[in-house]
Short mmCIF file of C-alpha atoms in Angstrom, two decimals:
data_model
loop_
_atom_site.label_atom_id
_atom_site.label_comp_id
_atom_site.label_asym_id
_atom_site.label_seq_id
_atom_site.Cartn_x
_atom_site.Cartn_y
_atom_site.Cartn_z
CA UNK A 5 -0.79 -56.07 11.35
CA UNK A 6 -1.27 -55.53 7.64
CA UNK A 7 -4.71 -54.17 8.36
CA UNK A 8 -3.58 -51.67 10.91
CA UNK A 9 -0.94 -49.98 8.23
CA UNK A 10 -3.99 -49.93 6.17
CA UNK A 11 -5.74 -48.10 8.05
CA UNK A 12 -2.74 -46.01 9.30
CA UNK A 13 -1.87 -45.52 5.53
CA UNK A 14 -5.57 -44.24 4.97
CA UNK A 15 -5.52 -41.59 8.01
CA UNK A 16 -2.44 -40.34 6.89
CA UNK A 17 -3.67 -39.69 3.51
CA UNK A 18 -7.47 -38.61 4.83
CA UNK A 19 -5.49 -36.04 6.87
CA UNK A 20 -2.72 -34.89 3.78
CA UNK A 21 -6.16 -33.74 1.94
CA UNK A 22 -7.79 -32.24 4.39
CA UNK A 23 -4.35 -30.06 4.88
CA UNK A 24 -3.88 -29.38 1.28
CA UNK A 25 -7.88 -28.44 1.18
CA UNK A 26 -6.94 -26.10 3.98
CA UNK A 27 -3.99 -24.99 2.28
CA UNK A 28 -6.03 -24.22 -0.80
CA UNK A 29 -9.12 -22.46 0.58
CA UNK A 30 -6.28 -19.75 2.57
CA UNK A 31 -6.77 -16.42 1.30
CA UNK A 32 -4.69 -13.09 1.66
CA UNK A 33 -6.40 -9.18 1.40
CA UNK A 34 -3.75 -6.86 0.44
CA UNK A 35 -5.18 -3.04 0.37
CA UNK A 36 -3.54 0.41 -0.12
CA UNK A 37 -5.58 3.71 1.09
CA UNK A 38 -4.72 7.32 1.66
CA UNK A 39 -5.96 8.49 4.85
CA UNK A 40 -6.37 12.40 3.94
CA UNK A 41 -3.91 14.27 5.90
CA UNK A 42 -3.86 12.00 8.99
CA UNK A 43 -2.62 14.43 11.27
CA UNK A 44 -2.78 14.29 14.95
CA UNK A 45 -4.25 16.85 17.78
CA UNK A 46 -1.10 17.70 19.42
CA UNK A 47 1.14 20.47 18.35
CA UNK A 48 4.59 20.50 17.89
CA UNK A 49 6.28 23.96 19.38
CA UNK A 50 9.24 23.39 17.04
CA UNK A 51 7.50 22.88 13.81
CA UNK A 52 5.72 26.33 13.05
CA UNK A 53 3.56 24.43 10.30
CA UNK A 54 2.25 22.31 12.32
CA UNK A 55 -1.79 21.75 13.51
CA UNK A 56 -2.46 24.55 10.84
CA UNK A 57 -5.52 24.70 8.90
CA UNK A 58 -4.07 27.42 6.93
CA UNK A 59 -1.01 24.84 6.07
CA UNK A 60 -3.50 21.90 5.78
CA UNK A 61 -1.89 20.06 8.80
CA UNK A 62 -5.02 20.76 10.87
CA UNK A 63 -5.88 17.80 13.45
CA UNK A 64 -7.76 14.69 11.59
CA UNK A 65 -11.62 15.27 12.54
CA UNK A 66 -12.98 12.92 15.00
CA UNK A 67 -16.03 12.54 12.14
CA UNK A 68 -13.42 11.43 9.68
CA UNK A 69 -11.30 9.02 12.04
CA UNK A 70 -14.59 7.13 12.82
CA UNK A 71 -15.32 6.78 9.47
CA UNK A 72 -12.00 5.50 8.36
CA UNK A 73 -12.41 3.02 10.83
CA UNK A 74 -15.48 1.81 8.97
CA UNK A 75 -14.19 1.88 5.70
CA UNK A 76 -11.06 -0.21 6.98
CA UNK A 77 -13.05 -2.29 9.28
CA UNK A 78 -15.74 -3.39 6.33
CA UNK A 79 -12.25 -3.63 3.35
CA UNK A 80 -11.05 -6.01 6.08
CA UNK A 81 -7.29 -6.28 4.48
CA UNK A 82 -5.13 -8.47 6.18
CA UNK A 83 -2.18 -6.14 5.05
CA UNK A 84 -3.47 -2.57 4.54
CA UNK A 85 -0.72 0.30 3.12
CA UNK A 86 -1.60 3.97 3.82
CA UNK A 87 -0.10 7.41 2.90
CA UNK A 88 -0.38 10.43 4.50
CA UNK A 89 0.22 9.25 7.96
CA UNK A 90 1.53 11.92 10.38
CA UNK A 91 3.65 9.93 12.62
CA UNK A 92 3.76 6.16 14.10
CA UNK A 93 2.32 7.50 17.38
CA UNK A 94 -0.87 8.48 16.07
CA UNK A 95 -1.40 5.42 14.05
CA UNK A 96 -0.76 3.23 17.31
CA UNK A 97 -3.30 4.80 18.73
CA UNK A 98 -6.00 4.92 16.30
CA UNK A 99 -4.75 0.89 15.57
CA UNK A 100 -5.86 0.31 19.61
CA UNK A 101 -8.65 2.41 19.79
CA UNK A 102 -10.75 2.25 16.67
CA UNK A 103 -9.31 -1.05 15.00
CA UNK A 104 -8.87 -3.24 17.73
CA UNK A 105 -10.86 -5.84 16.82
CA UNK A 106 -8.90 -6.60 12.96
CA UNK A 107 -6.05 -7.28 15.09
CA UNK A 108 -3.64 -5.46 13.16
CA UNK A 109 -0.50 -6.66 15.49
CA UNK A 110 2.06 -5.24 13.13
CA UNK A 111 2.27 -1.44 13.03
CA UNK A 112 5.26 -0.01 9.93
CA UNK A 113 6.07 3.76 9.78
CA UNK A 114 9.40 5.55 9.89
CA UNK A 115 9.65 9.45 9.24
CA UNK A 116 10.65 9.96 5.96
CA UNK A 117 11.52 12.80 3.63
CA UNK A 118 8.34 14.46 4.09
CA UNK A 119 9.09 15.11 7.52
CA UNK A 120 12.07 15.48 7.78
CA UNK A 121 12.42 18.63 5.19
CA UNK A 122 10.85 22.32 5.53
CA UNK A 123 9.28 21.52 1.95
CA UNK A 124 7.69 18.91 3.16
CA UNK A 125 4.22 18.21 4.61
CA UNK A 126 5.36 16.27 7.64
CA UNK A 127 3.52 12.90 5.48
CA UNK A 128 4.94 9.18 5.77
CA UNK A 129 3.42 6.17 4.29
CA UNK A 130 2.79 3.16 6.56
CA UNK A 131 1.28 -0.20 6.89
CA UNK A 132 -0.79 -2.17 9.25
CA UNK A 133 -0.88 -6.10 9.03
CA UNK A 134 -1.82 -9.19 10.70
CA UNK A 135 0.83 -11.04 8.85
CA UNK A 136 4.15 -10.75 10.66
CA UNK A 137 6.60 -8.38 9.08
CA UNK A 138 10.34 -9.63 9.84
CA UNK A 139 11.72 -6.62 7.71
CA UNK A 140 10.95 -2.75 6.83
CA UNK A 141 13.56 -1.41 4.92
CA UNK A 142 13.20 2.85 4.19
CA UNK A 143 15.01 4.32 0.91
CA UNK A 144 14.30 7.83 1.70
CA UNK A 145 17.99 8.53 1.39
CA UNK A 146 18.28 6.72 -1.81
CA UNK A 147 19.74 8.69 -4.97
CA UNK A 148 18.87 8.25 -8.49
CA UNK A 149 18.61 11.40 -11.67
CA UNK A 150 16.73 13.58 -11.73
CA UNK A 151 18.20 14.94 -15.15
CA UNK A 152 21.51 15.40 -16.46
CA UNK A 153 22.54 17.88 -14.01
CA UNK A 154 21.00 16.67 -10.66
CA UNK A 155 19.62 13.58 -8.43
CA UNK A 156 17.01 13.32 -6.23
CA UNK A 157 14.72 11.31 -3.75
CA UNK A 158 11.76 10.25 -2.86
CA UNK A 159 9.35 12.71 -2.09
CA UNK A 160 8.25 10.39 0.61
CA UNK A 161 9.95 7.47 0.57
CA UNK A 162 10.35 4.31 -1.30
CA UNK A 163 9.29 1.55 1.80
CA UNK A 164 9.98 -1.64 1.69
CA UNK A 165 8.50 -4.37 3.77
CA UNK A 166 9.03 -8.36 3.70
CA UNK A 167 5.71 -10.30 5.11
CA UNK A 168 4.96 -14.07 5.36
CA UNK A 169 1.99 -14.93 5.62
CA UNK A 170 0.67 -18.78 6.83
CA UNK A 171 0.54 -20.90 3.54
CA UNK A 172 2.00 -17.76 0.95
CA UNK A 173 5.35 -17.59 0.31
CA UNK A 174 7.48 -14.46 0.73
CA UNK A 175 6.37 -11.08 0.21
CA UNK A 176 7.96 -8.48 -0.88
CA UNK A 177 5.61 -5.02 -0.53
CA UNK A 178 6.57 -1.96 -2.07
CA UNK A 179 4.86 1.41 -0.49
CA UNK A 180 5.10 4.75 -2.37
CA UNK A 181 3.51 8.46 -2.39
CA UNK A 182 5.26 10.26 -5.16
CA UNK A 183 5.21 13.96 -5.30
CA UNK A 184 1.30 15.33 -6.00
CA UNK A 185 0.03 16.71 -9.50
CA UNK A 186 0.14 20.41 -8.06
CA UNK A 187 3.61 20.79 -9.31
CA UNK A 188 2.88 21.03 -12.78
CA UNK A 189 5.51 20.21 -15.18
CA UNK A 190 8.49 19.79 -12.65
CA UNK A 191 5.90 17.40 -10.70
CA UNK A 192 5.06 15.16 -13.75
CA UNK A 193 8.98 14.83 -14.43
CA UNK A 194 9.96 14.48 -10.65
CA UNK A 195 7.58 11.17 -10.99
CA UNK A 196 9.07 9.58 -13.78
CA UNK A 197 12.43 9.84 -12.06
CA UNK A 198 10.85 8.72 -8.94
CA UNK A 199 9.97 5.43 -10.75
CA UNK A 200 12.93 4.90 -12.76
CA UNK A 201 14.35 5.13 -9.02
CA UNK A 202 11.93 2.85 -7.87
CA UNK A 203 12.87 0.46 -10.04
CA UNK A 204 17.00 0.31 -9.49
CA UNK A 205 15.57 -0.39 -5.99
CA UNK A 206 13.26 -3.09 -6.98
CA UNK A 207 16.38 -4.85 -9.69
CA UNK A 208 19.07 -4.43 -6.92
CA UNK A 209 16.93 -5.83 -4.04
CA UNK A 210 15.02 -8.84 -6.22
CA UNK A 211 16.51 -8.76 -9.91
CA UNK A 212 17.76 -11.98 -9.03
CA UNK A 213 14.88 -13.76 -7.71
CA UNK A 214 12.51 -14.55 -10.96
CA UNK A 215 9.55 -15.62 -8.52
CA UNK A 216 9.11 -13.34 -6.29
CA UNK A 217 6.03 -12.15 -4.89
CA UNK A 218 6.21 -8.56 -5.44
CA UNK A 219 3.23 -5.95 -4.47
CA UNK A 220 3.79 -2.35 -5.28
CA UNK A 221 1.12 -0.26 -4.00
CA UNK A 222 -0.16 3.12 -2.93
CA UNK A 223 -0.86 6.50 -4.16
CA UNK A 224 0.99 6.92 -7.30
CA UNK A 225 -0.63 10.59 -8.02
CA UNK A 226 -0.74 9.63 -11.59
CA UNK A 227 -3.40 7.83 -13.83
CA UNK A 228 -3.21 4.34 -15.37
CA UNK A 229 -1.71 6.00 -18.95
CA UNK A 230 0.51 7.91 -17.38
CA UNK A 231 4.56 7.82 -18.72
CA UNK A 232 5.70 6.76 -14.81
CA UNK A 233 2.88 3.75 -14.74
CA UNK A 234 5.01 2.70 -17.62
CA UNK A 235 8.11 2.92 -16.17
CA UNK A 236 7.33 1.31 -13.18
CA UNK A 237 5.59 -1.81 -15.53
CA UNK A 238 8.85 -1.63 -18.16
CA UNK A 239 11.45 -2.78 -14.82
CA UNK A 240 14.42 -4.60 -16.66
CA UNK A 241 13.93 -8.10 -15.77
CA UNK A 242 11.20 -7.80 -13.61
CA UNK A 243 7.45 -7.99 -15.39
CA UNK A 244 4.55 -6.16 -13.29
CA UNK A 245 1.21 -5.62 -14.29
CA UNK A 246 -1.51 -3.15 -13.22
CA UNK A 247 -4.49 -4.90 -11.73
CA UNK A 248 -7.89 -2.76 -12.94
CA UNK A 249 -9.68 -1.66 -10.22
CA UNK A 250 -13.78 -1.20 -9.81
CA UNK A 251 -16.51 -0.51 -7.75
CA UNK A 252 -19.64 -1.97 -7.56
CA UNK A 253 -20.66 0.27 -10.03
CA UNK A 254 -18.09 -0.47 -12.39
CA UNK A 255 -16.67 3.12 -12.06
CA UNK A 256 -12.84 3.66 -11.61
CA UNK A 257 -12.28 6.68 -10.03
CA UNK A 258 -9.98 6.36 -6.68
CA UNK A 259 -9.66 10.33 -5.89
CA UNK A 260 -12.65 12.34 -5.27
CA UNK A 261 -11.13 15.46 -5.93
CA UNK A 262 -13.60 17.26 -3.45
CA UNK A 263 -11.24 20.61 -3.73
CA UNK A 264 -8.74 21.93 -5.82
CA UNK A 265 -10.63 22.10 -9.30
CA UNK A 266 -9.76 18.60 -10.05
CA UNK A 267 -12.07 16.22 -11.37
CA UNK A 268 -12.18 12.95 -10.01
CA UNK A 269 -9.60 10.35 -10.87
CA UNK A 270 -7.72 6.94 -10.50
CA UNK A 271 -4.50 7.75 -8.43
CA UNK A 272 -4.38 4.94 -6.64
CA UNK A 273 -2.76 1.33 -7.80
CA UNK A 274 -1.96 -1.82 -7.04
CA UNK A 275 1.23 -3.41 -9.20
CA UNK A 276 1.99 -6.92 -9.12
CA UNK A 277 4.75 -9.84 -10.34
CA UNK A 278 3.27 -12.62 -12.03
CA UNK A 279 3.25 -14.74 -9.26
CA UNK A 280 0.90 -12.89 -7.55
CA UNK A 281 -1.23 -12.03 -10.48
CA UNK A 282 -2.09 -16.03 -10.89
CA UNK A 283 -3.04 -15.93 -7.53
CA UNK A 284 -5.43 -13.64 -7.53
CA UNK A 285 -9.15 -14.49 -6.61
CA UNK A 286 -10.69 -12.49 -9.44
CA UNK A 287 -8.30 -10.74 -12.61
CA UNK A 288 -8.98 -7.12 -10.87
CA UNK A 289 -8.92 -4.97 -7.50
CA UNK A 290 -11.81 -3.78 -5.80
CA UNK A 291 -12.67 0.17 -5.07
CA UNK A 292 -14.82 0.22 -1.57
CA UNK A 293 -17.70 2.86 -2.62
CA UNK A 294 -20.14 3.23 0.52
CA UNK A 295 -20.86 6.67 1.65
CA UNK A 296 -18.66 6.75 4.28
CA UNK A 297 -15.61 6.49 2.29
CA UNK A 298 -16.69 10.15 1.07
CA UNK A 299 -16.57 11.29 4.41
CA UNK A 300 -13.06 9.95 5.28
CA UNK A 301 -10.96 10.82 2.77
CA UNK A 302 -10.78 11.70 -0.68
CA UNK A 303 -9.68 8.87 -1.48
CA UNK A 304 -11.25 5.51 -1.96
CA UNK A 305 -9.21 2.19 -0.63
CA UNK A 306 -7.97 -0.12 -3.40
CA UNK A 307 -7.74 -4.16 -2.51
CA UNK A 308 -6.83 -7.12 -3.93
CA UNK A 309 -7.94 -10.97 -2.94
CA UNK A 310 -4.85 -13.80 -3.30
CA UNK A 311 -5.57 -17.53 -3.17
CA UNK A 312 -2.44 -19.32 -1.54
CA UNK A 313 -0.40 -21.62 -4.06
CA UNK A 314 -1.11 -25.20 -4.21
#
């Protein structure tokens, strides 16, 4: 008897390290890219800017949807966040017919300010994930100052999605797009208040909660010294950090700028709570750099690698 809880004691503890080895050797891919005017081939008869290439909503070229497929099909994200996304309709079907086989189960859009406004480029952000999503939560309607006379919102929206992934705890993604650099000085103030908004959202929603597993990401239009960067790493209460991002090369660049007289820049960001920052494979993000990245957008994808917590 005594030598069968021995060796009952001995399986149960053979089998409690090979879980927590398991447990330890999970990994999570969290990317953000912008797609480049992912707009679909059908025409709306009520929208007169619509499937114009003189209003840059022409239909997404089948060259450039196949080659976004390869760039997302070699970052491999298990959670991948995307701006510039027409509507929900076009992503399902470029999810089932070009990126079947990542199994992205969980498909996040909702029609923001972008499209719902004349002003706007009819432009959401979204998300695609293998990890089940149990909330998306839009603050397109959300108010915050603009300056002492007026408010504003989002330019796109402010989206917020809860994941949980198998052996991670909660997480709590942020997805953003803030207004473009085109605007000149209006646009560089409109983002500042966009992130001081950002981050009443972020203090009222988790201010509470001093672990959280927070992920901001997306295009922020704005470079790593910019004043909103700072803003949205100076939350009240709430420390984020910037994760440096590289290529293979070392070079840091995100935005091609293949028109429009700008040169080429890094736009694109990944923000993270300090959980999430210890659990990270490597201190930095990776850029993806191949050729075909050039042809599908002009931007590059940004990822990061997280180990799950012992």
């Amino acid at each position: 008897m005594i030598k069968n809880k021995r060796i009952l004691i001995s399986l149960l503890i053979f089998f409690s390290v090979i879980a927590f080895a398991d447990n330890t050797n999970k990994t999570l891919r969290v990317a953000t890219y912008n797609l480049e005017n992912f707009y679909d081939r059908y025409d709306d008869p009520y929208n007169s800017k619509d499937s114009r290439i003189d209003q840059n909503t022409a239909p997404k070229p089948a060259r450039e949807l196949y080659a976004l497929s390869k760039v997302i099909k070699s970052v491999n994200a298990d959670i991948i966040v995307l701006q510039e996304v027409e509507n929900r309709g076009f992503l399902n079907e470029f999810n089932n017919s070009y990126l079947r086989e990542l199994k992205y189960k969980y498909v996040v859009l909702i029609e923001a300010n972008s499209s719902r406004t004349t002003r706007g480029r009819g432009i959401d952000v979204a998300m695609l994930s293998r990890v089940p999503i149990y909330s998306a939560t839009t603050f397109q309607y959300y108010k915050f100052p603009l300056n002492r006379k007026s408010t504003a919102s989002f330019s796109r929206d402010f989206l917020y999605v809860k994941a949980k992934p198998e052996g991670f705890p909660e997480l709590n993604l942020f997805v953003l797009h803030p207004i473009s650099q085109r605007g000149g000085a209006y646009a560089h103030y409109r983002r500042i208040a966009e992130a001081r908004g950002a981050g009443e959202v972020i203090s009222k929603e988790l201010g509470k909660e001093k672990n959280a597993w927070i992920i901001i990401a997306g295009d922020f239009n704005d470079s790593p010294e910019s004043e909103s960067l700072k803003t949205y790493l100076n939350i009240p209460g709430i420390p984020l950090k910037r994760i440096p991002a590289y290529d293979s090369k070392r070079k840091k660049f995100t935005f091609y700028a293949k028109s429009g007289g700008y040169p080429p820049s890094t736009l694109d960001h990944i923000l993270v709570s300090k959980p999430v920052e210890k659990a990270l494979v490597k201190p930095e993000a990776k850029i993806w750099n191949d050729k075909t990245a050039a042809i599908a957008s002009d931007h590059r994808p940004v990822y990061i690698t997280l180990n799950a917590p012992r």
